[in-house]
Amino acid sequence: MASFQLKIFVFLAGLLVLVGEANSALHRIPIQKSPNFKRSHKNIVAERDFVQQKYSRQYTANGYPTEHLSNFDNFQYYGNISIGTPGQYFLVQFDTGSSNLWVPGSSCTSTACEDHQVFNENQSTTYVANGTTFSITYGTGSVSGYLSVDNVGFAGLTVQKQTFGEVTTEQGTNFVDAYFDGILGMGFPSLAVDGVTPTFQNMISQGLVQSPVFSFFLRDNGSVIFYGGELILGGSDPSLYSGSLTYVDVIQTAYWKFQTDYIKVGSALISTFAEAIADTGTSLIIAPQTQYSQISQLFNANSEGLFECSSTAYPDLVININGVDFRIPAKYYIIQEGYICSLAIQSIDQDFWIMGDVFLGRFYTEFDVGNQRLGFAPVNSAVSLSQVLLWRISTVLLACGIWKLRN
Ligand SMILES: *[C@@H]1O[C@H](CO)[C@@H](O)[C@H](O)[C@H]1NC(C)=O
Ligand SMILES: *[C@@H]1O[C@H](CO)[C@@H](O)[C@H](O)[C@H]1NC(C)=O
Ligand SMILES: *[C@@H]1O[C@H](CO)[C@@H](O)[C@H](O)[C@H]1NC(C)=O
Ligand SMILES: *[C@@H]1O[C@H](CO)[C@@H](O)[C@H](O)[C@H]1NC(C)=O
């Protein structure tokens, strides 16, 4: 009897290790969550202005009124990467709405650099100078500096000779309070400042990922502090979503832009065939102005987007992609502060929608670079940190068990 149980145990353990091995084509980076994250009306308005500037960069200035971004509490997700040899560690925001990697350099004396990790070229044996100047505008400020080349490590992979921005000046960006040091852009190469090849494109050409795909599992308002989800390189993990992915083609390879079939609030039709962008660097949902006005009228919101919370239930926001409804319950897109409610939907002066974390936190998103398409599926809400930990610990324990049995 005991030997039968032993056989079962060894069989199960072997199965688990096999499953683990099958999954090793995927490289995972834990996403951390800002401990200060708070979606308040003030943060939402500040973020709207930041997003307006982010998306105006490629277009002509339009005189849109801007408010100084007072905090970065809306930017909730970031992860740990290394640059150089030996690795110097940085927390970066993984941003599908831009395409450059930048971190503060050691010659930066701006306040924002003082509070963050800085890259020291002299302490890396693989550093190569480039020296071309670069500058990116954010909100009312900018980050600027010069390009450098070095190895970049994340998720156990090392990208050789990645060109990145070493920031020497951060002016008025208020990245001072940000929990991350820099940004790692995951948009398409055509968006990249100075024509720099983005990190993921180098990963593909250096054969580091089995498949030219990455995906985000973001836990918006997850119950576990610090565990914000995972960025997965090389594919998708079906255990993190329910059902199957709904695919839609990317219609412009700059941003991750796709076409929706329709967008509704409850039964009220807001738009048909609207274009939208999947942007992990934005926390809100951003609508074009006409559609935003329609939504705000439904709630009787004032010009600031504020309205008195009603006791009746609010409808879902429904985004139909390739024939499938993606529903966002009201509690995720309406922020309640006392009796006052506000929308986590804002508008900027663009003709497309931007789907930030309010959307991406509900739907696992696959960014398929090879096939130029996006895949969406509801996140598997059953996945909790304790389950993830339990799974990993049991795999290790069982592997140890096998080792003991064999020796
Ligand atoms: C990043 O990862 C390295 C290596 O695991 C670790 O030493 C460092 O503390 C991490 N940094 C942060 C801010 O988590
Ligand atoms: C790096 O080395 C150069 C040349 O020796 C020196 O001028 C510079 O100050 C050093 N930078 C740092 C951050 O140590
Ligand atoms: C610096 O990097 C840019 C972008 O990758 C490249 O076009 C340029 O040729 C490089 N310049 C030098 C001097 O290496
Ligand atoms: C978000 O988390 C807070 C604190 O855990 C909780 O009070 C709130 O109901 C959550 N919101 C949603 C939409 O789940």
Tab-separated table of C-alpha atoms and ligand atoms in Angstrom:
chain	number	residue	atom	x	y	z
A	1	MET	CA	0.000	0.000	0.000
A	2	ALA	CA	2.739	2.403	0.989
A	3	SER	CA	4.607	1.708	-2.217
A	4	PHE	CA	1.411	2.342	-4.244
A	5	GLN	CA	1.068	5.752	-2.603
A	6	LEU	CA	4.703	6.415	-3.292
A	7	LYS	CA	4.188	5.620	-6.986
A	8	ILE	CA	1.204	7.968	-7.144
A	9	PHE	CA	3.253	10.641	-5.426
A	10	VAL	CA	6.174	10.261	-7.832
A	11	PHE	CA	3.783	10.260	-10.800
A	12	LEU	CA	2.057	13.456	-9.637
A	13	ALA	CA	5.346	15.131	-8.839
A	14	GLY	CA	6.687	14.207	-12.270
A	15	LEU	CA	3.540	15.603	-13.872
A	16	LEU	CA	3.949	18.872	-12.008
A	17	VAL	CA	7.569	19.221	-13.034
A	18	LEU	CA	6.573	18.500	-16.635
A	19	VAL	CA	3.896	21.176	-16.468
A	20	GLY	CA	6.484	23.525	-15.040
A	21	GLU	CA	8.842	22.688	-17.872
A	22	ALA	CA	6.195	23.147	-20.548
A	23	ASN	CA	5.637	26.610	-19.137
A	24	SER	CA	9.315	27.506	-19.116
A	25	ALA	CA	8.939	28.945	-22.643
A	26	LEU	CA	7.277	31.808	-20.807
A	27	HIS	CA	9.422	34.318	-18.959
A	28	ARG	CA	7.689	36.079	-16.112
A	29	ILE	CA	8.303	39.400	-14.449
A	30	PRO	CA	6.315	40.138	-11.324
A	31	ILE	CA	4.542	43.459	-11.638
A	32	GLN	CA	4.639	45.536	-8.478
A	33	LYS	CA	1.899	47.869	-7.414
A	34	SER	CA	2.276	51.333	-6.021
A	35	PRO	CA	1.382	51.195	-2.305
A	36	ASN	CA	-0.029	54.738	-2.663
A	37	PHE	CA	-2.283	53.995	-5.589
A	38	LYS	CA	-5.523	55.876	-5.260
A	39	ARG	CA	-8.009	56.665	-7.959
A	40	SER	CA	-9.406	59.969	-6.728
A	41	HIS	CA	-11.013	62.722	-8.787
A	42	LYS	CA	-7.933	64.924	-8.332
A	43	ASN	CA	-5.598	62.175	-9.561
A	44	ILE	CA	-7.871	61.454	-12.485
A	45	VAL	CA	-7.878	65.058	-13.690
A	46	ALA	CA	-4.111	65.290	-13.299
A	47	GLU	CA	-3.649	62.069	-15.215
A	48	ARG	CA	-5.926	63.202	-18.024
A	49	ASP	CA	-3.616	66.167	-18.634
A	50	PHE	CA	-0.567	63.922	-18.577
A	51	VAL	CA	-2.145	61.585	-21.120
A	52	GLN	CA	-3.136	64.528	-23.329
A	53	GLN	CA	0.506	65.550	-23.539
A	54	LYS	CA	1.707	61.996	-24.047
A	55	TYR	CA	-0.554	61.621	-27.065
A	56	SER	CA	-0.011	65.130	-28.422
A	57	ARG	CA	3.688	64.534	-28.868
A	58	GLN	CA	3.239	63.032	-32.305
A	59	TYR	CA	0.749	65.698	-33.332
A	60	THR	CA	0.733	69.477	-33.471
A	61	ALA	CA	0.354	71.367	-30.217
A	62	ASN	CA	-3.303	72.209	-29.752
A	63	GLY	CA	-3.357	74.670	-26.889
A	64	TYR	CA	-5.143	72.206	-24.633
A	65	PRO	CA	-5.165	73.568	-21.067
A	66	THR	CA	-2.906	71.567	-18.829
A	67	GLU	CA	-2.792	71.145	-15.128
A	68	HIS	CA	0.460	70.327	-13.451
A	69	LEU	CA	0.559	66.663	-12.588
A	70	SER	CA	0.659	66.782	-8.830
A	71	ASN	CA	1.363	63.158	-8.134
A	72	PHE	CA	1.944	59.820	-9.700
A	73	ASP	CA	-0.408	57.889	-7.494
A	74	ASN	CA	-2.410	56.873	-10.551
A	75	PHE	CA	0.522	55.034	-12.055
A	76	GLN	CA	0.280	51.776	-10.291
A	77	TYR	CA	2.367	49.194	-12.102
A	78	TYR	CA	6.115	48.725	-12.485
A	79	GLY	CA	8.744	45.989	-12.450
A	80	ASN	CA	12.418	45.372	-11.807
A	81	ILE	CA	15.008	45.267	-14.624
A	82	SER	CA	18.804	45.374	-14.649
A	83	ILE	CA	21.113	47.374	-16.881
A	84	GLY	CA	24.849	46.727	-17.275
A	85	THR	CA	27.330	44.131	-15.987
A	86	PRO	CA	27.110	43.526	-13.089
A	87	GLY	CA	23.452	44.490	-13.166
A	88	GLN	CA	22.297	47.820	-11.784
A	89	TYR	CA	18.626	47.532	-10.835
A	90	PHE	CA	15.825	49.868	-11.828
A	91	LEU	CA	12.085	49.897	-11.352
A	92	VAL	CA	10.478	50.736	-14.664
A	93	GLN	CA	6.968	51.249	-15.882
A	94	PHE	CA	6.226	48.821	-18.743
A	95	ASP	CA	4.450	51.151	-21.138
A	96	THR	CA	2.760	49.878	-24.299
A	97	GLY	CA	1.988	53.519	-25.188
A	98	SER	CA	5.623	54.466	-25.925
A	99	SER	CA	8.683	52.744	-27.371
A	100	ASN	CA	11.850	53.979	-25.630
A	101	LEU	CA	13.696	52.714	-22.573
A	102	TRP	CA	15.120	55.404	-20.321
A	103	VAL	CA	16.500	55.625	-16.780
A	104	PRO	CA	18.235	58.437	-14.875
A	105	GLY	CA	21.981	58.682	-15.498
A	106	SER	CA	24.557	59.351	-12.775
A	107	SER	CA	25.268	62.868	-14.071
A	108	CYS	CA	21.631	63.904	-13.560
A	109	THR	CA	21.262	66.467	-10.790
A	110	SER	CA	17.516	67.123	-11.138
A	111	THR	CA	15.441	66.467	-8.024
A	112	ALA	CA	13.628	63.584	-9.722
A	113	CYS	CA	16.984	61.862	-10.314
A	114	GLU	CA	18.131	62.356	-6.715
A	115	ASP	CA	15.194	60.314	-5.478
A	116	HIS	CA	15.768	57.455	-7.888
A	117	GLN	CA	18.306	54.865	-8.937
A	118	VAL	CA	20.814	56.249	-11.417
A	119	PHE	CA	22.852	54.356	-13.989
A	120	ASN	CA	26.622	54.526	-13.495
A	121	GLU	CA	28.434	53.796	-16.760
A	122	ASN	CA	31.810	53.370	-15.025
A	123	GLN	CA	30.507	50.438	-13.046
A	124	SER	CA	29.446	48.416	-16.066
A	125	THR	CA	31.949	46.373	-18.079
A	126	THR	CA	29.534	46.044	-21.012
A	127	TYR	CA	28.668	49.763	-21.363
A	128	VAL	CA	29.171	51.291	-24.822
A	129	ALA	CA	28.824	55.020	-25.460
A	130	ASN	CA	26.532	56.378	-28.174
A	131	GLY	CA	26.057	60.004	-27.160
A	132	THR	CA	23.188	60.992	-29.483
A	133	THR	CA	20.917	63.382	-27.591
A	134	PHE	CA	17.338	62.394	-26.838
A	135	SER	CA	14.375	64.178	-25.321
A	136	ILE	CA	10.830	63.104	-24.484
A	137	THR	CA	8.084	65.495	-23.401
A	138	TYR	CA	5.805	64.506	-20.521
A	139	GLY	CA	3.013	66.752	-19.358
A	140	THR	CA	4.416	70.204	-18.905
A	141	GLY	CA	7.987	68.954	-18.597
A	142	SER	CA	10.479	66.700	-20.299
A	143	VAL	CA	13.238	64.193	-19.755
A	144	SER	CA	16.367	64.611	-21.819
A	145	GLY	CA	19.874	63.258	-21.997
A	146	TYR	CA	21.854	61.047	-24.322
A	147	LEU	CA	21.744	57.526	-25.667
A	148	SER	CA	23.894	54.727	-24.259
A	149	VAL	CA	24.206	51.039	-25.063
A	150	ASP	CA	24.363	48.172	-22.569
A	151	ASN	CA	22.866	44.797	-21.673
A	152	VAL	CA	19.371	44.834	-20.211
A	153	GLY	CA	18.111	41.944	-18.097
A	154	PHE	CA	14.596	41.059	-17.200
A	155	ALA	CA	12.681	37.888	-16.484
A	156	GLY	CA	15.967	35.985	-16.524
A	157	LEU	CA	16.695	37.062	-20.115
A	158	THR	CA	19.548	39.334	-21.156
A	159	VAL	CA	19.129	41.604	-24.153
A	160	GLN	CA	22.581	42.403	-25.547
A	161	LYS	CA	23.493	45.899	-26.699
A	162	GLN	CA	20.209	47.625	-25.968
A	163	THR	CA	20.235	51.344	-26.737
A	164	PHE	CA	18.511	53.354	-24.030
A	165	GLY	CA	18.223	56.931	-22.833
A	166	GLU	CA	20.369	58.067	-19.927
A	167	VAL	CA	18.515	61.032	-18.508
A	168	THR	CA	20.639	64.001	-17.474
A	169	THR	CA	17.810	66.502	-16.964
A	170	GLU	CA	14.238	66.001	-15.811
A	171	GLN	CA	12.379	69.258	-16.022
A	172	GLY	CA	9.003	69.773	-14.430
A	173	THR	CA	7.826	66.229	-14.999
A	174	ASN	CA	7.061	65.493	-11.374
A	175	PHE	CA	8.412	62.011	-11.806
A	176	VAL	CA	9.894	62.993	-8.414
A	177	ASP	CA	7.160	61.116	-6.570
A	178	ALA	CA	6.957	58.197	-8.963
A	179	TYR	CA	7.697	54.783	-7.529
A	180	PHE	CA	9.532	53.856	-10.694
A	181	ASP	CA	12.886	55.152	-11.920
A	182	GLY	CA	12.274	55.030	-15.652
A	183	ILE	CA	10.083	53.741	-18.446
A	184	LEU	CA	10.419	50.712	-20.695
A	185	GLY	CA	8.369	51.301	-23.826
A	186	MET	CA	6.644	48.325	-25.449
A	187	GLY	CA	4.995	50.112	-28.379
A	188	PHE	CA	6.038	49.532	-32.005
A	189	PRO	CA	9.421	50.812	-33.355
A	190	SER	CA	7.824	53.642	-35.389
A	191	LEU	CA	7.002	55.446	-32.124
A	192	ALA	CA	10.589	55.322	-30.833
A	193	VAL	CA	12.408	58.617	-30.365
A	194	ASP	CA	15.760	58.705	-32.270
A	195	GLY	CA	14.820	55.526	-34.157
A	196	VAL	CA	16.105	53.336	-31.317
A	197	THR	CA	15.133	49.651	-31.585
A	198	PRO	CA	12.793	48.854	-28.652
A	199	THR	CA	13.799	46.211	-26.096
A	200	PHE	CA	11.227	43.592	-27.092
A	201	GLN	CA	12.171	43.840	-30.791
A	202	ASN	CA	15.797	43.150	-29.785
A	203	MET	CA	14.614	40.211	-27.687
A	204	ILE	CA	12.927	38.774	-30.766
A	205	SER	CA	15.911	39.283	-33.097
A	206	GLN	CA	18.306	37.874	-30.490
A	207	GLY	CA	16.158	34.734	-30.264
A	208	LEU	CA	15.422	35.180	-26.554
A	209	VAL	CA	11.699	34.495	-26.784
A	210	GLN	CA	10.192	31.395	-28.370
A	211	SER	CA	7.342	33.395	-29.784
A	212	PRO	CA	7.178	37.168	-30.550
A	213	VAL	CA	4.399	37.748	-28.033
A	214	PHE	CA	4.128	39.332	-24.608
A	215	SER	CA	1.144	39.611	-22.333
A	216	PHE	CA	-0.018	41.465	-19.254
A	217	PHE	CA	-1.961	40.141	-16.314
A	218	LEU	CA	-2.695	43.249	-14.257
A	219	ARG	CA	-4.466	43.095	-10.961
A	220	ASP	CA	-6.324	46.357	-10.761
A	221	ASN	CA	-7.301	46.937	-7.143
A	222	GLY	CA	-6.056	43.487	-6.277
A	223	SER	CA	-6.450	42.492	-2.653
A	224	VAL	CA	-2.758	41.772	-2.235
A	225	ILE	CA	-0.521	44.794	-1.804
A	226	PHE	CA	2.597	44.787	-4.002
A	227	TYR	CA	1.468	41.870	-6.156
A	228	GLY	CA	0.263	43.764	-9.179
A	229	GLY	CA	0.298	40.893	-11.630
A	230	GLU	CA	2.744	39.639	-14.226
A	231	LEU	CA	4.295	40.634	-17.503
A	232	ILE	CA	4.866	37.451	-19.481
A	233	LEU	CA	7.349	37.348	-22.341
A	234	GLY	CA	7.086	34.738	-25.092
A	235	GLY	CA	3.377	33.979	-24.910
A	236	SER	CA	0.329	33.829	-22.666
A	237	ASP	CA	-0.539	31.830	-19.590
A	238	PRO	CA	-4.095	30.446	-19.967
A	239	SER	CA	-4.343	29.838	-16.207
A	240	LEU	CA	-4.455	33.611	-15.721
A	241	TYR	CA	-7.593	34.174	-17.814
A	242	SER	CA	-10.918	32.489	-18.296
A	243	GLY	CA	-12.221	31.193	-21.612
A	244	SER	CA	-10.228	31.917	-24.733
A	245	LEU	CA	-8.633	35.066	-26.093
A	246	THR	CA	-10.628	37.215	-28.507
A	247	TYR	CA	-8.245	38.459	-31.172
A	248	VAL	CA	-8.400	41.713	-33.081
A	249	ASP	CA	-5.934	43.058	-35.651
A	250	VAL	CA	-3.672	45.978	-34.882
A	251	ILE	CA	-4.690	48.670	-37.392
A	252	GLN	CA	-1.641	50.893	-37.033
A	253	THR	CA	1.739	49.612	-35.865
A	254	ALA	CA	2.787	52.566	-33.751
A	255	TYR	CA	0.501	52.404	-30.740
A	256	TRP	CA	-1.320	49.132	-30.076
A	257	LYS	CA	-4.371	50.426	-31.930
A	258	PHE	CA	-7.396	48.283	-32.765
A	259	GLN	CA	-11.007	48.746	-33.807
A	260	THR	CA	-13.929	48.159	-31.464
A	261	ASP	CA	-17.322	47.077	-32.822
A	262	TYR	CA	-19.282	49.273	-30.442
A	263	ILE	CA	-19.071	50.870	-27.005
A	264	LYS	CA	-22.147	51.148	-24.787
A	265	VAL	CA	-22.994	52.299	-21.284
A	266	GLY	CA	-25.741	49.862	-20.332
A	267	SER	CA	-28.012	49.997	-23.380
A	268	ALA	CA	-26.981	53.514	-24.455
A	269	LEU	CA	-24.877	53.296	-27.608
A	270	ILE	CA	-21.850	55.618	-27.354
A	271	SER	CA	-19.932	54.761	-30.502
A	272	THR	CA	-19.603	52.260	-33.312
A	273	PHE	CA	-16.356	51.154	-34.970
A	274	ALA	CA	-14.292	53.447	-32.761
A	275	GLU	CA	-10.531	53.020	-32.714
A	276	ALA	CA	-8.852	52.306	-29.387
A	277	ILE	CA	-5.352	51.852	-28.000
A	278	ALA	CA	-4.250	49.347	-25.353
A	279	ASP	CA	-1.956	51.407	-23.100
A	280	THR	CA	-0.481	49.862	-19.946
A	281	GLY	CA	1.051	53.262	-19.107
A	282	THR	CA	-2.358	54.870	-18.569
A	283	SER	CA	-4.640	54.008	-15.691
A	284	LEU	CA	-7.902	55.478	-17.000
A	285	ILE	CA	-10.179	54.990	-19.974
A	286	ILE	CA	-9.940	57.984	-22.271
A	287	ALA	CA	-12.686	58.787	-24.779
A	288	PRO	CA	-12.853	61.269	-27.655
A	289	GLN	CA	-14.593	64.476	-26.546
A	290	THR	CA	-17.978	63.887	-28.245
A	291	GLN	CA	-18.304	60.403	-26.778
A	292	TYR	CA	-17.161	61.612	-23.375
A	293	SER	CA	-19.882	64.300	-23.404
A	294	GLN	CA	-22.490	61.639	-24.186
A	295	ILE	CA	-21.324	59.520	-21.260
A	296	SER	CA	-21.127	62.417	-18.855
A	297	GLN	CA	-24.683	63.487	-19.828
A	298	LEU	CA	-25.936	59.996	-18.965
A	299	PHE	CA	-24.722	60.574	-15.415
A	300	ASN	CA	-25.657	64.272	-15.263
A	301	ALA	CA	-22.018	64.997	-14.524
A	302	ASN	CA	-20.898	68.624	-14.312
A	303	SER	CA	-18.081	70.069	-16.426
A	304	GLU	CA	-15.568	68.593	-13.977
A	305	GLY	CA	-17.088	65.131	-14.425
A	306	LEU	CA	-18.528	65.098	-10.901
A	307	PHE	CA	-22.051	63.997	-9.996
A	308	GLU	CA	-24.008	63.071	-6.924
A	309	CYS	CA	-23.896	59.326	-6.363
A	310	SER	CA	-27.297	57.750	-6.778
A	311	SER	CA	-28.574	54.809	-4.806
A	312	THR	CA	-29.686	52.977	-7.934
A	313	ALA	CA	-27.269	50.625	-9.610
A	314	TYR	CA	-25.226	52.001	-12.488
A	315	PRO	CA	-24.907	50.031	-15.736
A	316	ASP	CA	-21.824	48.243	-17.054
A	317	LEU	CA	-19.543	49.870	-19.569
A	318	VAL	CA	-19.575	47.470	-22.514
A	319	ILE	CA	-16.810	47.364	-25.108
A	320	ASN	CA	-17.490	45.010	-27.982
A	321	ILE	CA	-14.372	43.696	-29.667
A	322	ASN	CA	-14.663	41.367	-32.647
A	323	GLY	CA	-18.212	40.433	-31.677
A	324	VAL	CA	-17.500	39.773	-27.995
A	325	ASP	CA	-18.767	41.995	-25.163
A	326	PHE	CA	-16.150	43.036	-22.594
A	327	ARG	CA	-18.081	44.321	-19.605
A	328	ILE	CA	-16.709	46.631	-16.952
A	329	PRO	CA	-18.964	46.846	-13.879
A	330	ALA	CA	-19.702	50.383	-12.683
A	331	LYS	CA	-17.664	50.035	-9.482
A	332	TYR	CA	-14.516	49.973	-11.618
A	333	TYR	CA	-15.206	53.029	-13.782
A	334	ILE	CA	-17.054	55.172	-11.225
A	335	ILE	CA	-15.064	56.510	-8.295
A	336	GLN	CA	-17.048	57.246	-5.168
A	337	GLU	CA	-15.725	59.778	-2.661
A	338	GLY	CA	-18.404	60.266	-0.024
A	339	TYR	CA	-21.618	61.279	-1.814
A	340	ILE	CA	-19.705	62.517	-4.821
A	341	CYS	CA	-19.065	60.238	-7.751
A	342	SER	CA	-16.772	60.782	-10.699
A	343	LEU	CA	-15.911	58.860	-13.809
A	344	ALA	CA	-12.606	57.066	-14.291
A	345	ILE	CA	-13.288	57.909	-17.917
A	346	GLN	CA	-11.886	61.179	-19.207
A	347	SER	CA	-11.468	62.788	-22.586
A	348	ILE	CA	-8.553	64.214	-24.469
A	349	ASP	CA	-8.411	65.909	-27.822
A	350	GLN	CA	-7.937	62.777	-29.967
A	351	ASP	CA	-10.284	60.767	-32.132
A	352	PHE	CA	-9.457	57.400	-30.545
A	353	TRP	CA	-10.112	55.781	-27.172
A	354	ILE	CA	-7.331	54.802	-24.795
A	355	MET	CA	-7.872	51.657	-22.764
A	356	GLY	CA	-5.780	51.943	-19.622
A	357	ASP	CA	-5.810	49.887	-16.436
A	358	VAL	CA	-9.547	50.353	-15.793
A	359	PHE	CA	-9.932	48.124	-18.859
A	360	LEU	CA	-6.645	46.169	-18.825
A	361	GLY	CA	-7.063	45.318	-15.129
A	362	ARG	CA	-10.226	43.387	-16.005
A	363	PHE	CA	-8.932	41.712	-19.163
A	364	TYR	CA	-5.768	39.724	-19.666
A	365	THR	CA	-4.142	41.181	-22.757
A	366	GLU	CA	-1.860	39.476	-25.237
A	367	PHE	CA	0.301	41.753	-27.398
A	368	ASP	CA	1.186	39.662	-30.439
A	369	VAL	CA	4.005	41.446	-32.260
A	370	GLY	CA	4.459	38.655	-34.834
A	371	ASN	CA	0.850	38.562	-36.018
A	372	GLN	CA	0.201	42.254	-35.275
A	373	ARG	CA	-2.877	41.525	-33.224
A	374	LEU	CA	-4.193	41.845	-29.696
A	375	GLY	CA	-5.956	39.145	-27.683
A	376	PHE	CA	-8.275	39.842	-24.740
A	377	ALA	CA	-9.945	37.574	-22.173
A	378	PRO	CA	-11.427	38.189	-18.711
A	379	VAL	CA	-8.769	37.800	-16.013
A	380	ASN	CA	-9.103	34.696	-13.917
A	381	SER	CA	-10.245	36.357	-10.730
A	382	ALA	CA	-9.657	33.150	-8.799
A	383	VAL	CA	-5.926	33.624	-9.138
A	384	SER	CA	-4.611	35.034	-5.904
A	385	LEU	CA	-1.109	35.516	-4.657
A	386	SER	CA	-1.525	32.716	-2.131
A	387	GLN	CA	-2.473	30.340	-4.955
A	388	VAL	CA	0.476	31.417	-7.058
A	389	LEU	CA	2.832	30.992	-4.101
A	390	LEU	CA	1.282	27.678	-3.085
A	391	TRP	CA	1.651	26.414	-6.639
A	392	ARG	CA	5.297	27.406	-6.859
A	393	ILE	CA	6.190	26.131	-3.387
A	394	SER	CA	4.485	22.788	-4.011
A	395	THR	CA	6.317	22.413	-7.337
A	396	VAL	CA	9.633	22.994	-5.588
A	397	LEU	CA	8.737	20.657	-2.721
A	398	LEU	CA	7.681	17.897	-5.103
A	399	ALA	CA	10.829	18.329	-7.166
A	400	CYS	CA	12.828	17.985	-3.910
A	401	GLY	CA	10.726	14.909	-3.080
A	402	ILE	CA	11.681	13.256	-6.375
A	403	TRP	CA	15.316	14.106	-5.859
A	404	LYS	CA	15.215	12.495	-2.391
A	405	LEU	CA	13.500	9.381	-3.718
A	406	ARG	CA	16.084	8.967	-6.434
A	407	ASN	CA	19.056	9.405	-4.106
B	1	LIG	C1	15.490	44.134	-8.087
B	1	LIG	O1	16.023	42.811	-8.175
B	1	LIG	C2	17.293	42.649	-7.554
B	1	LIG	C3	17.793	41.253	-7.817
B	1	LIG	O2	16.843	40.303	-7.495
B	1	LIG	C4	17.182	42.956	-6.063
B	1	LIG	O3	18.463	42.861	-5.464
B	1	LIG	C5	16.630	44.369	-5.875
B	1	LIG	O4	16.450	44.642	-4.509
B	1	LIG	C6	15.329	44.525	-6.625
B	1	LIG	N1	14.910	45.922	-6.527
B	1	LIG	C7	13.696	46.280	-6.112
B	1	LIG	C8	13.482	47.734	-5.934
B	1	LIG	O5	12.810	45.484	-5.905
B	2	LIG	C1	33.219	57.968	-14.814
B	2	LIG	O1	34.560	58.031	-15.247
B	2	LIG	C2	34.907	59.281	-15.858
B	2	LIG	C3	36.335	59.159	-16.387
B	2	LIG	O2	37.186	58.591	-15.418
B	2	LIG	C4	34.745	60.401	-14.830
B	2	LIG	O3	35.039	61.646	-15.440
B	2	LIG	C5	33.302	60.407	-14.332
B	2	LIG	O4	33.155	61.358	-13.299
B	2	LIG	C6	32.954	59.046	-13.788
B	2	LIG	N1	31.520	59.055	-13.457
B	2	LIG	C7	31.031	58.552	-12.313
B	2	LIG	C8	29.574	58.670	-12.093
B	2	LIG	O5	31.717	58.011	-11.463
B	3	LIG	C1	23.293	55.881	-31.635
B	3	LIG	O1	22.041	55.182	-31.636
B	3	LIG	C2	21.187	55.524	-32.710
B	3	LIG	C3	19.873	54.795	-32.486
B	3	LIG	O2	20.055	53.412	-32.314
B	3	LIG	C4	21.855	55.158	-34.027
B	3	LIG	O3	21.026	55.514	-35.103
B	3	LIG	C5	23.188	55.891	-34.134
B	3	LIG	O4	23.868	55.450	-35.316
B	3	LIG	C6	24.048	55.600	-32.911
B	3	LIG	N1	25.239	56.451	-32.964
B	3	LIG	C7	26.444	56.009	-32.609
B	3	LIG	C8	27.535	57.025	-32.662
B	3	LIG	O5	26.646	54.840	-32.269
B	4	LIG	C1	-10.709	48.233	-4.008
B	4	LIG	O1	-10.064	47.909	-2.791
B	4	LIG	C2	-10.596	48.601	-1.668
B	4	LIG	C3	-9.737	48.268	-0.471
B	4	LIG	O2	-9.400	46.908	-0.459
B	4	LIG	C4	-12.067	48.198	-1.480
B	4	LIG	O3	-12.611	48.916	-0.401
B	4	LIG	C5	-12.842	48.540	-2.759
B	4	LIG	O4	-14.168	48.089	-2.649
B	4	LIG	C6	-12.183	47.870	-3.956
B	4	LIG	N1	-12.849	48.311	-5.156
B	4	LIG	C7	-13.252	47.463	-6.085
B	4	LIG	C8	-13.835	48.098	-7.293
B	4	LIG	O5	-13.152	46.248	-5.968
